[in-house]
Amino acid sequence: MATNFLSTSNPFTLQSSSLAKPTYFYYHPIKCTVKKRQSSLCNCKKDNQEALKFPILTKRCFLSTFLFSLAGKSFFDANAAILEADDDIELLEKVKRDRKQRLERQSLINSSKIETGYLQELVYKLSAVGQAIENNDLSTAGSVLGEGTDTVWVKKANVAFDKLSSSPEEKTEVDTFNSSLASLISSAVSKNDIESSKLAFVSSASAFEKWASLTSLAIQLKGL
């Protein structure tokens, strides 16, 4: 084997003055070919490793991605539909509650004719007082108001307030009205103060109008 290997080799002679005999280097074509092939295999393997870094989008992969996107869209659409249905249910329940409250309120108003009459008298009293204050006529305003908050028309008005007020906001407006009315009587009758009377009148009238709006009585009362 050694003889065959040497016979197929191509010798090169290196001339050197320092050597007594020539030195031979053999170039073996088979070994060189093997090295080249190994180098090619290494490069190919390296190229394959580089290629693995990037995903290959095949038809199957594309189809799976497309179906997944459709499934995700359907999922979010379904959730949105559920939320919208919940909102619709809540809105429907609120409409039912509001309708029930309106019917109960209207039934209460229909059964409170006497109390509505008390409130109508209150409207006439406030209208007369407002006209007198606008004309700077505190004498007439005082005669309409009376000496204090214990007058008959004020007591009747509070009877109606107590029966027809149900929410905290309505009761707050009643308290504001009574407080402003007391200031109005004090300013117009006791102090004869036109400016304070005007302010107190506006406050009491505004509170009564708001209460009438909250209780749905505004359309029932004339002159309001």
CSV table of C-alpha atoms in Angstrom, one decimal:
chain,number,residue,atom,x,y,z
A,1,MET,CA,0.0,0.0,0.0
A,2,ALA,CA,2.8,2.3,0.8
A,3,THR,CA,4.3,1.6,-2.6
A,4,ASN,CA,1.0,2.4,-4.4
A,5,PHE,CA,0.6,5.6,-2.4
A,6,LEU,CA,4.1,6.8,-3.4
A,7,SER,CA,3.7,5.8,-7.0
A,8,THR,CA,0.7,8.0,-7.5
A,9,SER,CA,2.3,11.0,-5.8
A,10,ASN,CA,3.9,13.8,-7.7
A,11,PRO,CA,7.2,14.8,-6.1
A,12,PHE,CA,8.5,18.4,-5.8
A,13,THR,CA,12.2,19.0,-5.3
A,14,LEU,CA,13.3,21.8,-3.0
A,15,GLN,CA,16.8,22.9,-3.8
A,16,SER,CA,18.8,24.1,-0.8
A,17,SER,CA,22.4,24.8,-0.3
A,18,SER,CA,22.3,23.7,3.3
A,19,LEU,CA,21.1,20.2,2.5
A,20,ALA,CA,23.3,17.4,1.1
A,21,LYS,CA,20.5,15.7,-0.6
A,22,PRO,CA,17.4,17.1,-2.2
A,23,THR,CA,14.2,17.1,-0.1
A,24,TYR,CA,11.0,15.9,-1.6
A,25,PHE,CA,7.4,17.1,-0.9
A,26,TYR,CA,4.6,15.0,-2.3
A,27,TYR,CA,1.3,16.3,-3.5
A,28,HIS,CA,-1.3,13.7,-3.1
A,29,PRO,CA,-4.4,14.3,-5.3
A,30,ILE,CA,-6.7,12.0,-3.3
A,31,LYS,CA,-6.1,13.7,0.0
A,32,CYS,CA,-6.5,17.1,-1.6
A,33,THR,CA,-9.8,16.0,-3.1
A,34,VAL,CA,-11.0,14.8,0.3
A,35,LYS,CA,-10.2,18.1,1.9
A,36,LYS,CA,-12.0,20.0,-0.8
A,37,ARG,CA,-15.0,17.8,-0.3
A,38,GLN,CA,-14.9,18.2,3.5
A,39,SER,CA,-14.7,22.0,2.9
A,40,SER,CA,-17.7,21.9,0.6
A,41,LEU,CA,-19.7,19.8,3.1
A,42,CYS,CA,-18.8,22.3,5.9
A,43,ASN,CA,-20.0,25.2,3.7
A,44,CYS,CA,-23.2,23.4,2.9
A,45,LYS,CA,-23.9,22.6,6.5
A,46,LYS,CA,-23.2,26.2,7.4
A,47,ASP,CA,-25.6,27.4,4.7
A,48,ASN,CA,-28.3,25.0,6.0
A,49,GLN,CA,-27.8,26.4,9.5
A,50,GLU,CA,-28.2,29.9,8.3
A,51,ALA,CA,-31.3,29.0,6.4
A,52,LEU,CA,-32.9,27.4,9.5
A,53,LYS,CA,-32.8,30.9,11.1
A,54,PHE,CA,-35.6,32.1,8.8
A,55,PRO,CA,-39.0,30.4,8.8
A,56,ILE,CA,-40.2,28.8,5.6
A,57,LEU,CA,-43.8,29.7,4.8
A,58,THR,CA,-45.2,26.7,3.1
A,59,LYS,CA,-48.8,26.3,1.8
A,60,ARG,CA,-49.7,24.3,4.9
A,61,CYS,CA,-48.2,26.9,7.2
A,62,PHE,CA,-49.9,29.7,5.4
A,63,LEU,CA,-53.3,27.9,5.6
A,64,SER,CA,-52.8,27.3,9.3
A,65,THR,CA,-52.0,31.0,9.9
A,66,PHE,CA,-55.0,32.1,7.9
A,67,LEU,CA,-57.3,29.7,9.8
A,68,PHE,CA,-55.9,30.8,13.1
A,69,SER,CA,-56.5,34.5,12.2
A,70,LEU,CA,-60.1,33.6,11.3
A,71,ALA,CA,-60.6,31.8,14.5
A,72,GLY,CA,-59.2,34.7,16.5
A,73,LYS,CA,-61.4,37.1,14.7
A,74,SER,CA,-64.4,34.9,15.4
A,75,PHE,CA,-63.5,34.7,19.0
A,76,PHE,CA,-63.3,38.5,19.4
A,77,ASP,CA,-66.5,39.0,17.4
A,78,ALA,CA,-68.2,36.5,19.7
A,79,ASN,CA,-67.0,38.3,22.8
A,80,ALA,CA,-68.1,41.7,21.4
A,81,ALA,CA,-71.5,40.2,20.6
A,82,ILE,CA,-71.8,38.9,24.2
A,83,LEU,CA,-70.9,42.4,25.6
A,84,GLU,CA,-73.4,44.1,23.3
A,85,ALA,CA,-76.1,41.6,24.4
A,86,ASP,CA,-75.3,42.4,28.1
A,87,ASP,CA,-75.5,46.1,27.4
A,88,ASP,CA,-78.8,45.6,25.7
A,89,ILE,CA,-80.2,43.6,28.6
A,90,GLU,CA,-79.0,46.3,31.1
A,91,LEU,CA,-80.6,49.0,29.0
A,92,LEU,CA,-83.8,47.1,28.7
A,93,GLU,CA,-83.9,46.6,32.5
A,94,LYS,CA,-83.3,50.3,33.0
A,95,VAL,CA,-86.1,51.1,30.6
A,96,LYS,CA,-88.4,48.8,32.5
A,97,ARG,CA,-87.5,50.3,35.9
A,98,ASP,CA,-88.0,53.8,34.6
A,99,ARG,CA,-91.4,53.0,33.1
A,100,LYS,CA,-92.4,51.3,36.4
A,101,GLN,CA,-91.4,54.4,38.3
A,102,ARG,CA,-93.3,56.7,36.0
A,103,LEU,CA,-96.4,54.6,36.3
A,104,GLU,CA,-96.1,54.6,40.1
A,105,ARG,CA,-95.6,58.4,40.1
A,106,GLN,CA,-98.5,59.0,37.8
A,107,SER,CA,-100.7,56.8,40.0
A,108,LEU,CA,-99.6,58.8,43.1
A,109,ILE,CA,-100.4,62.1,41.4
A,110,ASN,CA,-103.8,60.9,40.2
A,111,SER,CA,-104.6,60.0,43.8
A,112,SER,CA,-103.4,63.3,45.2
A,113,LYS,CA,-105.9,65.8,43.8
A,114,ILE,CA,-106.2,67.6,47.2
A,115,GLU,CA,-102.4,67.9,47.5
A,116,THR,CA,-102.1,69.1,43.9
A,117,GLY,CA,-104.6,71.8,44.8
A,118,TYR,CA,-102.4,72.9,47.7
A,119,LEU,CA,-99.5,73.2,45.3
A,120,GLN,CA,-101.5,75.2,42.8
A,121,GLU,CA,-102.3,77.7,45.6
A,122,LEU,CA,-98.6,77.9,46.3
A,123,VAL,CA,-98.0,78.8,42.6
A,124,TYR,CA,-100.5,81.6,42.8
A,125,LYS,CA,-98.9,82.9,46.0
A,126,LEU,CA,-95.4,82.9,44.6
A,127,SER,CA,-96.6,84.6,41.4
A,128,ALA,CA,-98.3,87.4,43.4
A,129,VAL,CA,-95.2,87.8,45.6
A,130,GLY,CA,-92.9,87.9,42.6
A,131,GLN,CA,-94.9,90.6,40.9
A,132,ALA,CA,-95.0,92.7,44.0
A,133,ILE,CA,-91.2,92.4,44.5
A,134,GLU,CA,-90.6,93.3,40.9
A,135,ASN,CA,-92.6,96.5,41.4
A,136,ASN,CA,-90.6,97.1,44.7
A,137,ASP,CA,-93.8,96.8,46.6
A,138,LEU,CA,-92.8,94.9,49.7
A,139,SER,CA,-96.0,95.9,51.5
A,140,THR,CA,-98.1,93.8,49.1
A,141,ALA,CA,-95.5,91.0,49.1
A,142,GLY,CA,-95.6,90.9,52.9
A,143,SER,CA,-99.5,90.8,53.0
A,144,VAL,CA,-99.4,87.8,50.6
A,145,LEU,CA,-96.7,86.0,52.5
A,146,GLY,CA,-98.1,86.4,55.9
A,147,GLU,CA,-96.2,86.8,59.2
A,148,GLY,CA,-94.3,83.6,59.1
A,149,THR,CA,-93.9,80.0,57.9
A,150,ASP,CA,-96.7,78.7,60.0
A,151,THR,CA,-99.4,80.2,57.8
A,152,VAL,CA,-102.1,77.9,56.5
A,153,TRP,CA,-101.0,77.9,52.8
A,154,VAL,CA,-97.4,77.1,53.8
A,155,LYS,CA,-98.5,74.2,56.0
A,156,LYS,CA,-100.7,72.8,53.2
A,157,ALA,CA,-97.8,73.1,50.8
A,158,ASN,CA,-95.6,71.0,53.1
A,159,VAL,CA,-98.3,68.4,53.4
A,160,ALA,CA,-98.2,68.0,49.6
A,161,PHE,CA,-94.4,68.0,49.7
A,162,ASP,CA,-94.3,65.2,52.3
A,163,LYS,CA,-96.7,63.0,50.3
A,164,LEU,CA,-95.3,63.5,46.8
A,165,SER,CA,-91.5,63.6,47.6
A,166,SER,CA,-89.8,60.2,47.4
A,167,SER,CA,-86.2,60.6,46.3
A,168,PRO,CA,-83.4,62.3,48.4
A,169,GLU,CA,-83.0,64.9,45.7
A,170,GLU,CA,-86.7,65.9,45.8
A,171,LYS,CA,-86.5,66.2,49.6
A,172,THR,CA,-83.4,68.3,49.4
A,173,GLU,CA,-85.2,70.8,47.1
A,174,VAL,CA,-88.1,70.9,49.6
A,175,ASP,CA,-85.6,71.9,52.4
A,176,THR,CA,-84.1,74.5,50.1
A,177,PHE,CA,-87.5,75.9,49.3
A,178,ASN,CA,-88.6,76.2,53.0
A,179,SER,CA,-85.3,77.8,54.0
A,180,SER,CA,-85.5,80.3,51.2
A,181,LEU,CA,-89.1,81.1,51.9
A,182,ALA,CA,-88.3,81.8,55.6
A,183,SER,CA,-85.6,84.2,54.4
A,184,LEU,CA,-88.0,85.8,52.0
A,185,ILE,CA,-90.6,86.4,54.7
A,186,SER,CA,-88.0,87.8,57.0
A,187,SER,CA,-86.5,90.2,54.3
A,188,ALA,CA,-89.9,91.4,53.0
A,189,VAL,CA,-91.9,91.6,56.2
A,190,SER,CA,-89.5,92.2,59.0
A,191,LYS,CA,-86.5,93.9,57.4
A,192,ASN,CA,-88.2,95.6,54.5
A,193,ASP,CA,-85.1,94.8,52.4
A,194,ILE,CA,-85.9,94.8,48.7
A,195,GLU,CA,-82.5,93.3,47.5
A,196,SER,CA,-82.5,90.5,50.0
A,197,SER,CA,-86.2,89.8,49.2
A,198,LYS,CA,-85.4,89.5,45.5
A,199,LEU,CA,-82.5,87.0,46.2
A,200,ALA,CA,-84.6,84.9,48.5
A,201,PHE,CA,-87.6,84.9,46.1
A,202,VAL,CA,-85.4,83.7,43.2
A,203,SER,CA,-83.9,80.9,45.4
A,204,SER,CA,-87.3,79.7,46.7
A,205,ALA,CA,-89.0,79.8,43.3
A,206,SER,CA,-86.1,78.0,41.7
A,207,ALA,CA,-86.2,75.2,44.3
A,208,PHE,CA,-89.9,74.8,43.9
A,209,GLU,CA,-89.6,74.6,40.1
A,210,LYS,CA,-86.9,72.0,40.3
A,211,TRP,CA,-88.9,69.9,42.7
A,212,ALA,CA,-92.0,70.1,40.5
A,213,SER,CA,-89.8,68.9,37.5
A,214,LEU,CA,-88.4,66.0,39.5
A,215,THR,CA,-91.8,64.8,40.6
A,216,SER,CA,-93.4,65.3,37.1
A,217,LEU,CA,-95.8,67.8,38.6
A,218,ALA,CA,-94.7,70.7,36.5
A,219,ILE,CA,-97.2,69.9,33.7
A,220,GLN,CA,-99.9,69.5,36.2
A,221,LEU,CA,-99.6,73.0,37.7
A,222,LYS,CA,-100.8,76.1,35.9
A,223,GLY,CA,-98.6,79.2,35.8
A,224,LEU,CA,-95.4,77.4,36.7
